[in-house]
Amino acid sequence: MFKNTPIYWKLVVTSIRAKMEYKVTFLFLLIALLFYYLGQLGVILIILVKFKNINGWSLGEMAFLYGLLVFSQGISTLLFSSLNYFENLIIEGDFDRLLVRPLNPLLQVLASSFELSSVAHFLIGSTALYYGATRSGLEWTFQKIVFFPIALAGAVLIQGGIRLAVAAVTFWTTRNRSLVHTIVYSSKEFILYPISIYNFWVQAFLTLIFPLAFINFYPSHFFLARDSSTLLFHPALQYGTPLAGLIVFAMAYALWKAGINHYQSVGN
Amino acid sequence: MMSDDNSIIRVNNLSRHFTVADGKSGFIGSIQNLFSRRYTTKKAVDDISFSIAKGDFVGYVGENGAGKSTTIKMLTGILVPTSGKIVVAGNVPHINRAQNARNIGVVFGQRTQLWWDLPVLESFDLLRSIFRVPEDDFKRNFEELSETLELGPLLKVPVRKLSLGQRMRCDLTAALLHNPRILFLDEPTIGLDIIAKDYVRKFLKMVNKERETTIILTTHDMDDIEALCSRIIILDQGKIAYDGSTEKLKIDYVREKAIEIELHEDDTGTISIPNVKLVKSTANKKWLRFNQDDISVQEVVSQIMRERRVKDIAIHEPKVGDIIKNIYANGKAASQQTKLQKTLP
Ligand SMILES: Nc1ncnc2c1ncn2[C@@H]1O[C@H](COP(=O)(O)OP(=O)(O)OP(=O)(O)O)[C@@H](O)[C@H]1O
Ligand SMILES: [Mg+2]
């Protein structure tokens, strides 16, 4: 995998240059995204101003929770966004081309588009993280500093794995636009708030079946030193993000591999 | 069927079926289709076996939908076979995709392997990285190819701005940059004008000769086959209808011969030989036709030479294209026959 890094970057640079031909589109997208996330943040703030806290989460803690989501989403968008348009490669049979080159097809897909507008995620995400950490008086111990990038990687793997699984489904269905919209784009709405606001079944679902809660809810307990004895299943879940990320991504990759073997190409 | 050690491609009892769900489209539709049982199975490739020797130039022909592209896609690792075995230069294509990719070059006439928005030269450079071609090898190879195919003025042009003929020259180069042992060409001359076709043919002939590249070519242009292929595999509805040398095809399938004779001005009589048909006749030109099962070419010619004053004589070779059309037609007739028999009590 690592020996392919230079080629990956070469392909990435190529796709960035191709995209730069559409500077105006890029700027509009960036501005639209900034407004979208500011709006989202605004709603949370309004609720907080009204109720002082959400299910025991203060303003600072909510900002941290939100920042963790948006920042990791920025990385996963940067790396995996090309998977959202994967059906284009399948419908036209253009995926053929990637299979006759001696380079992992997934790597080729990932390198084919590099979403620079995720700058918006990084701006909003890092601001929210910084504000949240300061406001809630987060103490950066050595353990937390070490765990932060690891948890972030896990969160990115969860989101990347979900995108990958949704893309892999295309090998069977040829189309997946609506699945991308429901699962990849909209599902994040669930974790804008601490999942403890939901009933048992929803919490169990977001932990065991569709483990979005590991993106921000569980690791936030560790970073913010919240009382983890109230966690649904086990206090250890606050450290579970890296493992959850590996499991989700491994399962998605297995589905992807099976999908490639099911690839039908197109008849003329 | 050859199975000597000289073979670079071996295919045994290979089949590929497609299940086509009837009806519903769209994402939800396709999910429903997954669970419904209303689909039909299409046997695109149906239990075929062959082997191809190193350095061969094989024409893979058949009517639309015969299964040519499907076979090529399995040999290149794009499609996984439904059943059967494939070994291409020691690899099973769909299992060792990357390794197989290093040994093969692929050109699909219908779509380019290059990056649509990039200048040609940059596409080549990316391929060099992907295939990990050493700088020196690449340079030598590229210079040779770009000289023979006269790519100079095209290198800075984005692929989308190339004409079909220019694009094909670039695609051929791209497929050969890593100097593959086998070249797969799926309709490389489709849509090209006569001059461009001729150009591509000459080039392929050279590649096969000088680089000793094994070439498998699908085409609907019988002149491609006649000009290039030493061997033909004819596919008919997923099954092999003929497999052998181009020469043998002529001998096996064409018992009809045509002879054109020009006689001296003062020799105006008619020609009558038993079993030989006089198709057309002018004052001193005669066109004859006969079946070699009834009388040999030699016999006909020697009899005429003995009795008449011949100025010129021409024996017409059958056209490969006509023969192949005949085989398609016979195949159809045969399968209709069997269908008929099945419906009879
Ligand atoms: N992806 C696919 N899904 C469903 N059916 C397919 C698919 N690919 C090919 N087929 C069917 O399999 C059969 C063989 O197709 P194939 O493309 O191999 O034919 P071909 O010999 O290359 O024809 P042509 O000369 O038109 O290119 C056709 O009936 C075609 O409709
Ligand atoms: Mg075809």
PDB file of C-alpha atoms and ligand atoms in Angstrom, chain A residues 268, chain B residues 69 186-187, ligand 2:
ATOM      1  CA  ASN A 268     -22.517  -2.392 -26.035  1.00  0.00           C
TER       2      ASN A 268
ATOM      3  CA  SER B  69     -15.885  -8.439 -25.900  1.00  0.00           C
ATOM      4  CA  ASP B 186     -11.303  -4.853 -29.203  1.00  0.00           C
ATOM      5  CA  GLU B 187     -12.370  -3.265 -32.485  1.00  0.00           C
TER       6      GLU B 187
HETATM    7 MG    MG C   2     -17.842  -6.119 -28.582  1.00  0.00          MG
END
